[in-house]
Coordinates of C-alpha atoms and ligand atoms in Angstrom, one line a residue:
X1 CA -0.1 0.0 0.0
X2 CA 1.2 3.6 -0.8
X3 CA 2.4 5.4 2.1
X4 CA 1.6 9.1 2.3
X5 CA 4.1 11.5 1.1
X6 CA 7.1 12.4 3.3
X7 CA 10.6 14.0 2.9
X8 CA 12.3 10.6 2.4
X9 CA 10.0 9.7 -0.3
X10 CA 10.6 13.0 -1.9
X11 CA 14.4 12.5 -1.9
X12 CA 14.1 8.9 -3.3
X13 CA 11.9 10.1 -6.1
X14 CA 14.3 12.9 -7.1
X15 CA 17.2 10.4 -6.9
X16 CA 15.3 8.4 -9.4
X17 CA 14.2 11.2 -11.6
X18 CA 17.6 12.8 -11.8
X19 CA 19.3 9.5 -12.5
X20 CA 21.3 9.6 -9.4
X21 CA 20.0 6.2 -8.8
X22 CA 18.4 3.7 -11.1
X23 CA 17.0 1.4 -8.4
X24 CA 16.2 1.5 -4.5
X25 CA 17.7 -0.9 -1.8
X26 CA 17.0 -0.3 1.8
X27 CA 17.7 -2.4 4.9
X28 CA 16.4 -2.9 8.2
X29 CA 19.5 -3.4 10.4
X30 CA 18.7 -4.4 14.0
X31 CA 21.3 -5.4 16.6
X32 CA 20.4 -8.8 17.9
X33 CA 20.7 -7.7 21.5
X34 CA 17.1 -7.8 22.4
X35 CA 13.5 -8.4 20.9
X36 CA 12.1 -5.8 18.5
X37 CA 9.7 -3.1 19.8
X38 CA 7.1 -0.9 18.2
X39 CA 9.8 1.7 17.5
X40 CA 11.4 -0.9 15.4
X41 CA 8.1 -1.5 13.7
X42 CA 8.3 2.2 12.6
X43 CA 11.8 1.6 10.9
X44 CA 10.5 -1.7 9.3
X45 CA 7.3 -0.1 7.8
X46 CA 9.4 2.8 6.5
X47 CA 12.2 0.7 5.1
X48 CA 10.2 -2.0 3.6
X49 CA 7.4 0.4 2.8
X50 CA 9.5 2.9 0.7
X51 CA 11.4 0.3 -1.1
X52 CA 8.3 -1.6 -2.1
X53 CA 6.6 1.7 -3.4
X54 CA 9.6 2.2 -5.8
X55 CA 9.9 -1.4 -6.9
X56 CA 13.0 -1.7 -4.7
X57 CA 14.4 -4.3 -2.3
X58 CA 14.9 -4.5 1.5
X59 CA 17.4 -6.5 3.3
X60 CA 17.1 -7.8 6.8
X61 CA 20.7 -7.4 8.3
X62 CA 21.7 -8.3 11.7
X63 CA 24.1 -5.7 12.9
X64 CA 26.0 -8.1 15.1
X65 CA 29.4 -6.5 15.8
X66 CA 29.1 -6.7 19.7
X67 CA 29.5 -10.1 20.8
X68 CA 28.9 -9.5 24.5
X69 CA 25.4 -8.4 24.1
X70 CA 24.1 -10.6 21.2
X71 CA 22.5 -13.9 21.1
X72 CA 20.9 -16.4 18.7
X73 CA 17.6 -16.1 20.5
X74 CA 17.3 -12.5 19.6
X75 CA 18.1 -13.4 16.0
X76 CA 15.3 -15.9 15.9
X77 CA 12.8 -13.6 17.5
X78 CA 13.7 -10.6 15.2
X79 CA 13.2 -12.8 12.2
X80 CA 9.8 -14.0 13.5
X81 CA 8.5 -10.6 14.3
X82 CA 9.4 -9.0 10.9
X83 CA 7.6 -11.8 9.1
X84 CA 4.7 -11.6 11.5
X85 CA 4.3 -7.9 10.8
X86 CA 3.9 -8.9 7.2
X87 CA 7.3 -8.1 5.5
X88 CA 9.4 -10.3 3.4
X89 CA 13.2 -9.5 3.3
X90 CA 15.0 -9.8 0.0
X91 CA 18.3 -10.9 1.4
X92 CA 19.3 -11.9 4.9
X93 CA 22.7 -10.8 6.0
X94 CA 25.0 -10.7 9.0
X95 CA 27.3 -7.9 9.5
X96 CA 29.6 -10.5 11.1
X97 CA 30.0 -12.1 7.6
X98 CA 31.8 -9.0 6.5
X99 CA 34.5 -9.1 9.2
X100 CA 37.2 -10.2 6.8
X101 CA 36.3 -7.4 4.4
X102 CA 36.2 -4.9 7.2
X103 CA 39.5 -5.7 8.4
X104 CA 40.9 -5.3 4.8
X105 CA 39.4 -1.9 4.7
X106 CA 40.9 -1.0 8.0
X107 CA 44.3 -2.1 6.7
X108 CA 43.6 0.2 3.6
X109 CA 43.1 3.1 5.9
X110 CA 46.3 2.3 7.8
X111 CA 48.2 2.2 4.6
X112 CA 46.7 5.6 3.6
X113 CA 47.9 7.1 6.9
X114 CA 44.3 7.5 8.0
X115 CA 44.2 5.1 11.0
X116 CA 46.4 4.2 13.8
X117 CA 46.6 1.9 16.8
X118 CA 46.3 3.7 20.1
X119 CA 47.3 2.5 23.5
X120 CA 45.2 5.1 25.5
X121 CA 42.5 3.7 27.7
X122 CA 38.8 4.4 27.0
X123 CA 38.8 7.1 29.9
X124 CA 41.9 8.7 28.5
X125 CA 40.4 8.7 24.9
X126 CA 37.3 10.4 26.3
X127 CA 39.3 12.9 28.2
X128 CA 41.6 13.8 25.2
X129 CA 38.6 14.1 23.0
X130 CA 37.7 17.5 24.4
X131 CA 34.2 19.1 24.4
X132 CA 32.1 21.3 22.1
X133 CA 33.9 24.4 23.5
X134 CA 37.3 22.9 23.8
X135 CA 39.5 21.2 21.1
X136 CA 40.7 17.7 21.6
X137 CA 44.2 16.7 22.4
X138 CA 46.2 14.5 20.1
X139 CA 47.2 11.0 21.4
X140 CA 51.0 10.4 21.8
X141 CA 50.5 7.5 19.5
X142 CA 48.9 9.4 16.7
X143 CA 52.1 9.8 14.7
X144 CA 53.0 5.9 14.7
X145 CA 54.1 4.8 11.1
X146 CA 52.0 2.8 8.9
X147 CA 54.5 -0.1 9.3
X148 CA 54.2 0.0 13.0
X149 CA 50.4 0.3 12.9
X150 CA 50.0 -2.7 10.4
X151 CA 52.2 -4.7 12.8
X152 CA 50.2 -3.8 15.9
X153 CA 46.8 -4.2 14.3
X154 CA 47.7 -7.6 13.1
X155 CA 48.8 -8.6 16.5
X156 CA 45.5 -7.3 17.9
X157 CA 43.8 -9.6 15.5
X158 CA 46.1 -12.5 16.6
X159 CA 45.0 -12.0 20.1
X160 CA 48.3 -10.6 21.6
X161 CA 46.5 -7.8 23.6
X162 CA 44.1 -7.8 26.4
X163 CA 40.6 -6.1 26.2
X164 CA 40.9 -2.5 26.4
X165 CA 44.6 -2.2 26.0
X166 CA 44.6 -1.2 22.3
X167 CA 42.2 0.3 19.7
X168 CA 42.4 1.3 16.1
X169 CA 41.4 4.9 15.5
X170 CA 40.7 6.8 12.4
X171 CA 43.1 9.8 11.9
X172 CA 40.7 12.6 11.0
X173 CA 40.7 15.9 13.0
X174 CA 41.0 16.4 16.7
X175 CA 40.0 19.9 16.4
X176 CA 36.8 19.2 14.4
X177 CA 33.7 21.0 15.7
X178 CA 32.1 17.6 15.3
X179 CA 33.1 15.4 18.2
X180 CA 32.4 12.3 16.1
X181 CA 35.4 13.3 13.7
X182 CA 38.0 13.6 16.5
X183 CA 39.7 10.3 15.7
X184 CA 36.9 8.0 16.3
X185 CA 37.6 4.4 17.4
X186 CA 37.2 1.9 14.6
X187 CA 38.2 -1.3 16.3
X188 CA 38.4 -2.7 19.8
X189 CA 39.7 -5.8 21.4
X190 CA 37.2 -8.1 23.0
X191 CA 38.0 -11.7 23.7
X192 CA 34.5 -12.8 23.5
X193 CA 32.7 -15.6 21.6
X194 CA 30.6 -14.4 18.9
X195 CA 27.1 -16.1 18.2
X196 CA 28.0 -16.3 14.6
X197 CA 31.8 -16.2 14.1
X198 CA 32.6 -18.2 17.3
X199 CA 36.2 -17.5 18.5
X200 CA 37.6 -16.5 14.9
X201 CA 37.8 -12.9 16.0
X202 CA 38.9 -11.2 19.1
X203 CA 38.8 -7.7 17.6
X204 CA 35.4 -6.1 16.6
X205 CA 34.5 -3.1 14.5
X206 CA 32.7 -0.1 16.0
X207 CA 29.2 0.8 14.8
X208 CA 30.4 4.0 13.1
X209 CA 33.0 2.1 11.0
X210 CA 31.0 -1.2 10.5
X211 CA 27.7 0.3 9.6
X212 CA 28.5 2.4 6.4
X213 CA 30.8 -0.5 5.1
X214 CA 27.7 -3.0 5.7
X215 CA 25.5 -0.6 3.7
X216 CA 28.1 -0.1 0.8
X217 CA 28.8 -3.8 0.6
X218 CA 25.1 -4.6 0.2
X219 CA 24.6 -1.9 -2.3
X220 CA 22.2 0.0 -0.1
X221 CA 21.0 3.1 -1.8
X222 CA 19.1 4.8 1.0
X223 CA 20.3 4.1 4.6
X224 CA 17.5 5.2 6.8
X225 CA 18.2 5.7 10.5
X226 CA 17.1 7.7 13.4
X227 CA 18.0 11.4 14.2
X228 CA 20.5 10.6 16.8
X229 CA 22.9 9.6 14.0
X230 CA 22.6 12.9 12.3
X231 CA 25.9 14.0 13.7
X232 CA 27.4 10.7 12.6
X233 CA 26.7 11.4 8.9
X234 CA 30.0 13.1 8.1
X235 CA 31.8 10.1 9.7
X236 CA 29.6 7.7 7.7
X237 CA 30.5 9.6 4.5
X238 CA 34.2 9.6 5.4
X239 CA 34.3 5.9 6.0
X240 CA 32.6 5.1 2.7
X241 CA 34.9 7.5 0.8
X242 CA 38.2 6.8 2.4
X243 CA 37.6 2.9 2.4
X244 CA 37.2 3.3 -1.4
X245 CA 33.8 1.5 -1.5
X246 CA 32.2 1.2 -5.0
X247 CA 28.9 2.1 -3.6
X248 CA 28.0 5.3 -1.9
X249 CA 24.9 4.8 0.1
X250 CA 23.1 8.0 1.4
X251 CA 22.3 8.2 5.1
X252 CA 18.9 9.9 5.8
X253 CA 17.6 10.4 9.3
X254 CA 14.0 10.4 10.6
X255 CA 12.6 10.9 14.1
X256 CA 12.1 8.2 16.6
X257 CA 8.8 6.9 17.6
X258 CA 8.0 7.3 21.3
X259 CA 4.7 6.3 23.0
X260 CA 3.4 7.6 26.4
X261 CA 3.4 5.4 29.5
X262 CA 5.9 2.9 28.3
X263 CA 9.7 2.4 27.7
X264 CA 11.3 1.8 24.3
X265 CA 14.9 0.9 24.6
X266 CA 16.2 -2.5 24.4
X267 CA 18.4 -1.8 27.4
X268 CA 15.5 -0.8 29.7
X269 CA 13.1 -3.6 28.3
X270 CA 16.0 -6.1 29.1
X271 CA 16.1 -4.7 32.6
X272 CA 12.4 -5.3 33.2
X273 CA 12.6 -8.7 31.8
X274 CA 15.9 -9.7 33.7
X275 CA 14.7 -8.2 37.0
X276 CA 11.2 -10.1 36.4
X277 CA 9.1 -6.9 36.6
X278 CA 7.4 -8.7 33.8
X279 CA 6.8 -12.2 32.4
X280 CA 9.5 -12.4 29.7
X281 CA 10.0 -10.3 26.5
X282 CA 6.6 -11.2 25.4
X283 CA 4.7 -9.8 28.4
X284 CA 1.5 -8.3 27.1
X285 CA 2.3 -5.1 28.9
X286 CA 5.5 -4.4 26.9
X287 CA 5.8 -2.6 23.7
X288 CA 7.8 -5.4 22.2
X289 CA 6.2 -6.9 18.9
X290 CA 6.0 -10.3 20.6
X291 CA 4.4 -8.8 23.8
X292 CA 1.9 -6.9 21.5
X293 CA 1.1 -10.0 19.6
X294 CA 0.7 -11.9 22.8
X295 CA -1.6 -9.1 24.1
X296 CA -3.6 -9.4 20.8
X297 CA -2.6 -6.4 18.8
X298 CA -2.8 -7.3 15.1
X299 CA 0.0 -6.8 12.5
X300 CA -2.4 -4.6 10.6
X301 CA -3.3 -2.3 13.5
X302 CA 0.5 -1.8 14.2
X303 CA 1.2 -1.0 10.6
X304 CA -1.6 1.4 10.3
X305 CA -0.8 3.0 13.5
X306 CA 2.8 3.5 12.6
X307 CA 2.0 5.0 9.2
X308 CA -0.3 7.4 10.9
X309 CA 2.5 8.7 13.1
X310 CA 4.2 9.7 9.9
X311 CA 7.7 10.3 8.9
X312 CA 9.5 13.4 9.9
X313 CA 12.7 14.7 11.5
X314 CA 10.9 15.4 14.8
X315 CA 10.4 12.7 17.4
X316 CA 7.2 13.5 19.4
X317 CA 5.6 11.3 21.8
X318 CA 2.5 9.7 20.6
X319 CA -0.3 9.0 22.9
X320 CA -0.9 5.2 23.3
X321 CA -4.7 5.7 23.0
X322 CA -4.0 6.1 19.1
X323 CA -2.6 2.6 19.1
X324 CA -5.8 1.4 20.8
X325 CA -7.9 3.2 18.2
X326 CA -6.2 1.3 15.4
X327 CA -6.7 -2.1 17.0
X328 CA -10.4 -1.3 17.6
X329 CA -10.8 -0.4 14.0
X330 CA -9.1 -3.5 12.8
X331 CA -11.1 -5.8 15.1
X332 CA -14.5 -4.2 14.8
X333 CA -15.6 -6.2 11.9
X334 CA -13.6 -9.3 12.4
X335 CA -13.9 -10.2 16.2
X336 CA -16.9 -12.2 17.1
X337 CA -18.9 -10.9 19.9
X338 CA -19.5 -13.1 22.9
X339 CA -20.5 -12.8 26.6
X340 CA -18.1 -13.3 29.5
X341 CA -18.5 -12.6 33.2
X342 CA -15.5 -11.5 34.8
X343 CA -16.7 -11.0 38.4
X344 CA -19.5 -13.5 38.7
X345 CA -22.6 -13.2 40.9
X346 CA -25.2 -15.9 40.8
X347 CA -28.8 -14.9 39.6
X348 CA -31.7 -17.4 39.9
X349 CA -34.8 -16.9 37.9
X350 CA -37.3 -18.2 40.4
X351 CA -40.3 -18.7 38.0
X352 CA -38.2 -20.5 35.3
X353 CA -38.9 -24.2 35.5
X354 CA -36.3 -26.4 37.3
X355 CA -34.4 -28.9 35.1
X356 CA -35.4 -27.2 31.9
X357 CA -33.2 -25.1 29.5
X358 CA -33.3 -23.6 26.1
X359 CA -30.9 -22.5 23.3
X360 CA -31.2 -18.8 22.3
X361 CA -30.0 -17.5 19.0
X362 CA -27.5 -14.7 19.2
X363 CA -25.8 -12.7 16.4
X364 CA -22.1 -13.0 16.2
X365 CA -21.3 -9.6 15.2
X366 CA -24.0 -6.9 14.8
X367 CA -21.6 -4.7 12.8
X368 CA -21.0 -7.7 10.4
X369 CA -24.1 -9.7 9.9
X370 CA -22.4 -12.0 7.5
X371 CA -20.8 -13.7 10.6
X372 CA -24.1 -15.2 11.3
X373 CA -25.5 -16.4 14.6
X374 CA -24.5 -18.7 17.5
X375 CA -26.5 -20.6 20.1
X376 CA -26.3 -19.9 23.7
X377 CA -27.8 -22.0 26.6
X378 CA -30.2 -20.3 28.9
X379 CA -31.8 -21.8 32.2
X380 CA -32.8 -21.0 35.6
X381 CA -29.4 -20.2 37.0
X382 CA -26.9 -17.7 35.3
X383 CA -24.0 -15.6 36.3
X384 CA -24.1 -11.9 36.1
X385 CA -21.4 -9.1 36.8
X386 CA -21.2 -8.1 40.5
X387 CA -21.1 -4.6 39.5
X388 CA -24.6 -5.1 37.7
X389 CA -26.4 -5.3 41.0
X390 CA -26.8 -2.6 43.7
X391 CA -28.7 -2.8 46.9
X392 CA -28.9 0.9 47.1
X393 CA -28.4 2.3 43.5
X394 CA -27.3 5.9 42.9
X395 CA -29.4 8.0 40.4
X396 CA -29.1 7.0 36.7
X397 CA -28.1 3.4 37.8
X398 CA -30.3 1.4 35.2
X399 CA -29.1 -2.1 36.1
X400 CA -30.4 -4.5 38.7
X401 CA -31.6 -3.2 42.1
X402 CA -34.6 -4.6 44.1
X403 CA -37.7 -3.8 42.1
X404 CA -35.9 -3.0 38.9
X405 CA -36.2 -4.8 35.5
X406 CA -33.5 -5.0 32.9
X407 CA -32.9 -7.0 29.7
X408 CA -30.6 -9.9 29.7
X409 CA -28.7 -9.6 26.4
X410 CA -30.2 -12.1 23.8
X411 CA -32.7 -13.4 26.4
X412 CA -35.5 -11.9 28.5
X413 CA -36.5 -9.3 30.8
X414 CA -35.7 -10.1 34.4
X415 CA -36.9 -8.2 37.5
X416 CA -35.1 -8.2 40.8
X417 CA -37.3 -9.6 43.5
X418 CA -34.8 -10.4 46.3
X419 CA -31.2 -11.1 47.1
X420 CA -29.1 -13.1 49.6
X421 CA -26.1 -11.9 51.6
X422 CA -23.4 -14.0 53.3
X423 CA -22.2 -13.6 57.0
X424 CA -20.0 -10.7 56.0
X425 CA -22.8 -8.8 54.2
X426 CA -21.5 -9.6 50.7
X427 CA -24.4 -10.1 48.2
X428 CA -24.0 -13.6 47.0
X429 CA -27.1 -14.4 45.1
X430 CA -30.0 -12.5 43.2
X431 CA -33.5 -13.7 42.8
X432 CA -35.4 -12.6 39.9
X433 CA -38.5 -13.4 37.9
X434 CA -38.5 -13.3 34.1
X435 CA -41.4 -12.6 31.6
X436 CA -41.4 -15.2 28.9
X437 CA -43.2 -12.7 26.5
X438 CA -40.2 -10.6 26.5
X439 CA -37.7 -13.0 24.7
X440 CA -35.3 -11.2 22.4
X441 CA -36.5 -11.0 18.8
X442 CA -40.2 -11.1 19.8
X443 CA -42.2 -7.9 19.1
X444 CA -42.9 -7.4 22.8
X445 CA -43.4 -3.6 23.4
X446 CA -45.8 -3.2 26.4
X447 CA -43.1 -1.8 28.4
X448 CA -39.3 -0.7 28.0
X449 CA -36.3 -1.2 30.3
X450 CA -33.4 1.2 30.4
X451 CA -30.6 -1.3 31.1
X452 CA -29.2 -4.4 29.2
X453 CA -26.7 -6.5 31.1
X454 CA -24.7 -9.6 29.9
X455 CA -24.7 -13.1 31.6
X456 CA -23.6 -16.6 31.2
X457 CA -25.7 -19.7 31.9
X458 CA -24.4 -21.2 35.1
X459 CA -24.7 -24.9 34.3
X460 CA -23.0 -24.6 30.9
X461 CA -20.4 -21.9 32.0
X462 CA -16.8 -22.6 31.4
X463 CA -14.4 -21.2 33.9
X464 CA -11.9 -18.7 32.4
X465 CA -9.1 -16.4 33.3
X466 CA -9.2 -12.8 32.4
X467 CA -6.2 -10.5 32.5
X468 CA -6.7 -6.9 32.5
X469 CA -3.8 -4.5 31.8
X470 CA -3.0 -0.9 32.7
X471 CA 0.1 1.0 31.6
X472 CA 3.4 -0.4 32.7
X473 CA 5.0 2.9 33.4
X474 CA 3.3 5.7 35.4
X475 CA 3.4 9.3 34.6
X476 CA 6.2 11.1 36.3
X477 CA 5.1 14.3 37.7
X478 CA 8.4 16.1 37.2
X479 CA 12.0 15.3 36.4
X480 CA 13.6 13.7 39.4
X481 CA 17.4 13.0 39.0
X482 CA 17.3 10.5 41.9
X483 CA 14.9 8.4 40.3
X484 CA 15.1 5.9 37.4
X485 CA 12.4 4.5 35.1
X486 CA 12.0 1.6 37.6
X487 CA 10.6 3.9 40.2
X488 CA 7.7 4.5 37.8
X489 CA 6.9 0.9 37.0
X490 CA 3.2 0.4 37.7
X491 CA 2.7 -2.2 40.3
X492 CA -0.9 -2.6 39.5
X493 CA -0.5 -3.0 35.8
X494 CA -1.9 -6.6 35.8
X495 CA -5.2 -7.6 37.2
X496 CA -6.2 -11.3 37.1
X497 CA -9.8 -12.2 37.3
X498 CA -11.6 -15.7 37.3
X499 CA -14.9 -15.7 35.7
X500 CA -17.0 -17.5 33.2
X501 CA -17.6 -17.7 29.5
X502 CA -20.1 -19.2 26.9
X503 CA -19.5 -22.9 26.5
X504 CA -18.8 -22.7 22.7
X505 CA -15.5 -21.0 23.7
X506 CA -14.3 -23.9 25.8
X507 CA -11.6 -25.1 23.4
X508 CA -10.7 -21.7 21.7
X509 CA -7.4 -21.6 20.0
X510 CA -4.5 -19.5 21.1
X511 CA -4.4 -16.0 19.5
X512 CA -8.1 -16.0 18.6
X513 CA -9.6 -12.5 19.2
X514 CA -13.0 -11.7 20.2
X515 CA -15.0 -9.0 21.9
X516 CA -16.6 -9.6 25.2
X517 CA -19.8 -7.6 25.4
X518 CA -19.3 -4.3 27.4
X519 CA -15.6 -5.4 28.3
X520 CA -13.7 -4.9 25.3
X521 CA -11.5 -7.0 22.8
X522 CA -9.5 -9.9 24.2
X523 CA -6.9 -12.4 22.9
X524 CA -6.4 -16.0 23.9
X525 CA -3.1 -16.0 25.5
X526 CA -0.7 -18.3 23.6
X527 CA 1.5 -19.1 26.6
X528 CA -1.0 -19.9 29.3
X529 CA -4.3 -20.9 27.7
X530 CA -5.2 -24.5 27.7
X531 CA -8.1 -26.5 26.0
X532 CA -11.1 -26.2 28.6
X533 CA -9.2 -23.5 30.7
X534 CA -8.8 -20.5 28.4
X535 CA -6.9 -17.4 29.5
X536 CA -8.0 -14.2 28.0
X537 CA -5.6 -11.0 27.6
X538 CA -7.6 -7.8 27.3
X539 CA -6.3 -6.0 24.3
X540 CA -8.3 -2.8 24.9
X541 CA -11.6 -1.7 26.4
X542 CA -14.4 -0.5 24.3
X543 CA -14.4 3.0 25.4
X544 CA -12.2 5.4 23.5
X545 CA -11.7 9.2 24.1
X546 CA -9.3 9.1 21.0
X547 CA -10.4 10.6 17.8
X548 CA -8.2 11.0 14.7
Ligands
ATP1 P1 17.1 0.7 21.2 O1 17.6 2.1 21.7 O2 15.7 0.4 21.5 O3 18.1 -0.3 21.7 P2 18.3 0.8 18.7 O4 18.3 1.9 17.8 O5 19.8 0.6 19.4 O6 17.1 0.7 19.5 P3 18.8 -1.2 16.6 O7 18.7 -2.7 16.8 O8 19.9 -0.6 16.3 O9 18.1 -0.7 18.0 O10 17.6 -0.8 15.7 C1 17.3 -1.1 14.4 C2 16.7 0.0 13.6 O11 15.5 0.3 14.3 C3 17.6 1.1 13.6 O12 17.7 1.7 12.2 C4 16.9 2.1 14.5 O13 17.2 3.5 14.0 C5 15.5 1.8 14.4 N1 14.7 2.1 15.5 C6 15.1 1.8 16.8 N2 14.1 2.4 17.7 C7 13.3 3.2 17.0 C8 12.3 4.0 17.3 N3 11.9 4.1 18.6 N4 11.7 4.7 16.3 C9 12.1 4.5 15.1 N5 13.0 3.7 14.7 C10 13.8 3.0 15.7
MG2 MG1 21.5 0.6 17.3
MG3 MG1 20.5 0.1 21.4

C-alpha cells in the first residue's frame, strides 16, 4: 500500500528522476541484543514500505558487531517478528559475515595514513577528545608509522593484547567541531565468543565504522536511520569514501517513535525482563512486537498506527490511545462478539422451570451480519457481573436493584425480587423473575427497560481467566534525578480475574480474538491458555476518548 508523502519519499523520487540512482535498496539493520519493539516497527514500515513503493528491495541485516550483548535467541525472535508484521526481506545478512572485508578496509586506511593503533585507555580517549567548546588533544601514538600500525593491528587480531589495551582509531581531526570526527575508534579488542563467528575474532569493529561498510557492501542506496545519527553522517561519508567503496549509500535520518507510559529502549526492556518486573520479553504489557502480539494487537493495526504517526525529522511522543484506536478499528468487523462474566454473581430466575433449559439465537457480530449467529444456553441459574447489581443504587443506575427490571442480552427481561447476603454482608445471590413474553427477537413492546446486561448460563459456563492491563509505566510528575524509570513501574499493571464464558468457547485456539460484550477486545493467551481452561488477555476496552 502506498504510504503518504514524506521527505524521504521526496528524496528517493528525486534520486530516481535525476538519474542519481536507477533502483532502490534499503535495509532494516537491528542489533540482535534484544527483542524488537514498536519503535522498530516504525523503521520496518518505513524501510520496507518505501522500497516496495519504488519497486525496490529491502534486506534484513543483523548488525551483530558486539558479541557480548548478542544472542541467537534475539536473531530468531527478530526474524519471526518481521515476518509476522507482514514483511518479506529480499536478502538476509549478518554484519559479522563481512568481518574479513572490514579488516581489509581498516588495513587500507592504515596504509593511507588514515588510521592508527592507540594505547590510550577508553577513559583517556574520552578525556583527550575535548568538548564542544574545547578542542581535543592528540594522542601520543597518533604519529605511529603505517608499518608499526600494520604490525600492531595484526597482533591485535592475533590476540596478543588484552581487552581495552589497544584500539584502532581513524586519523581525522582532533579539532573538528564535530566530536564524532575527533579520531573515532574503529576497532576494539574483545576476547568474546560471537554467536555467528565463534572465536575466530577477538577484535570487533565499532558501529560507526561497520555500518557504512555494511550498507556499501550490500549496495544499499538509502540508509535510513534515526536522528541521533545525524551528527555521525559526516563520519559515515568519510568511511565510505576513504575505504574506497564502490557504492556510496546515502544516510537519511528520521525521528524516533516514542509512546506515552512505556519504555522503548532495549536496554530498559531487558532490565524489566531480567529483574522479573514482567513475564519475559513477550509480556503483554511490553511494547515489544512479541508482547503486543501476545496481548492481541494485530500486525495490521500496528502497521496502520505506525503509518499514521508519519515520517518526519521530529520525534514527538505519541499517545498510546492512538494505538488502541487502530486495533479497535481492525477488530471491529473481524472479532466475534460473545459474553463473558469477569466478576461473577449468581442470579436465580425463580419462575423458570427447574431442570429445563433452552438455546437462544445470538448474532455473532451486529456490525458484520455475515458472521451469522451462534446458540447460547439459558436456564434457571445464570451468572451476571457483580457490578450489575446494587442494593442501594445511585441516580441513573439502570441495572439491577430491588424492584428494577433489565434486559438480559439475547434473552429476556428479568426483575429483581430479592437477594441473599453471606455472613460478611456480601451479596452472593440475586433472585429474579422473568417474563417469557419478552424474549429477544419477539415484538414485545408493552413496556421498556433502560438497562441491558450480559450473563452466562451457570450450568454450561466454562471457567476462564481474564487478564486486564494498565500502563506499565506511570506518569512522572516532574523530572527527578534521583529516580530511574524503575521507580515509575506500575505495580498494578496486571489484574487477574476468574470468571465464566459461553460454553462454545471452551476449546478456543491460542491467539483468537473476540469482543466480550461491554468489556472490550480480548486475545487468547498463547502461553498460558489450555483447552478447557482458556486465558484471555484484554487488548483494549471498548471506550475510547481518542479521535483521529
Ligand atoms: P534501542 O535504543 O531500542 O536499543 P536501537 O536503535 O539501538 O534501539 P537497533 O537494533 O539498532 O536498535 O535498531 C534497528 C533499527 O531500528 C535502527 O535503524 C533504529 O534506528 C530503528 N529504531 C530503533 N528504535 C526506534 C524508534 N523508537 N523509532 C524508530 N526507529 C527506531
Ligand atoms: Mg543501534
Ligand atoms: Mg540500542
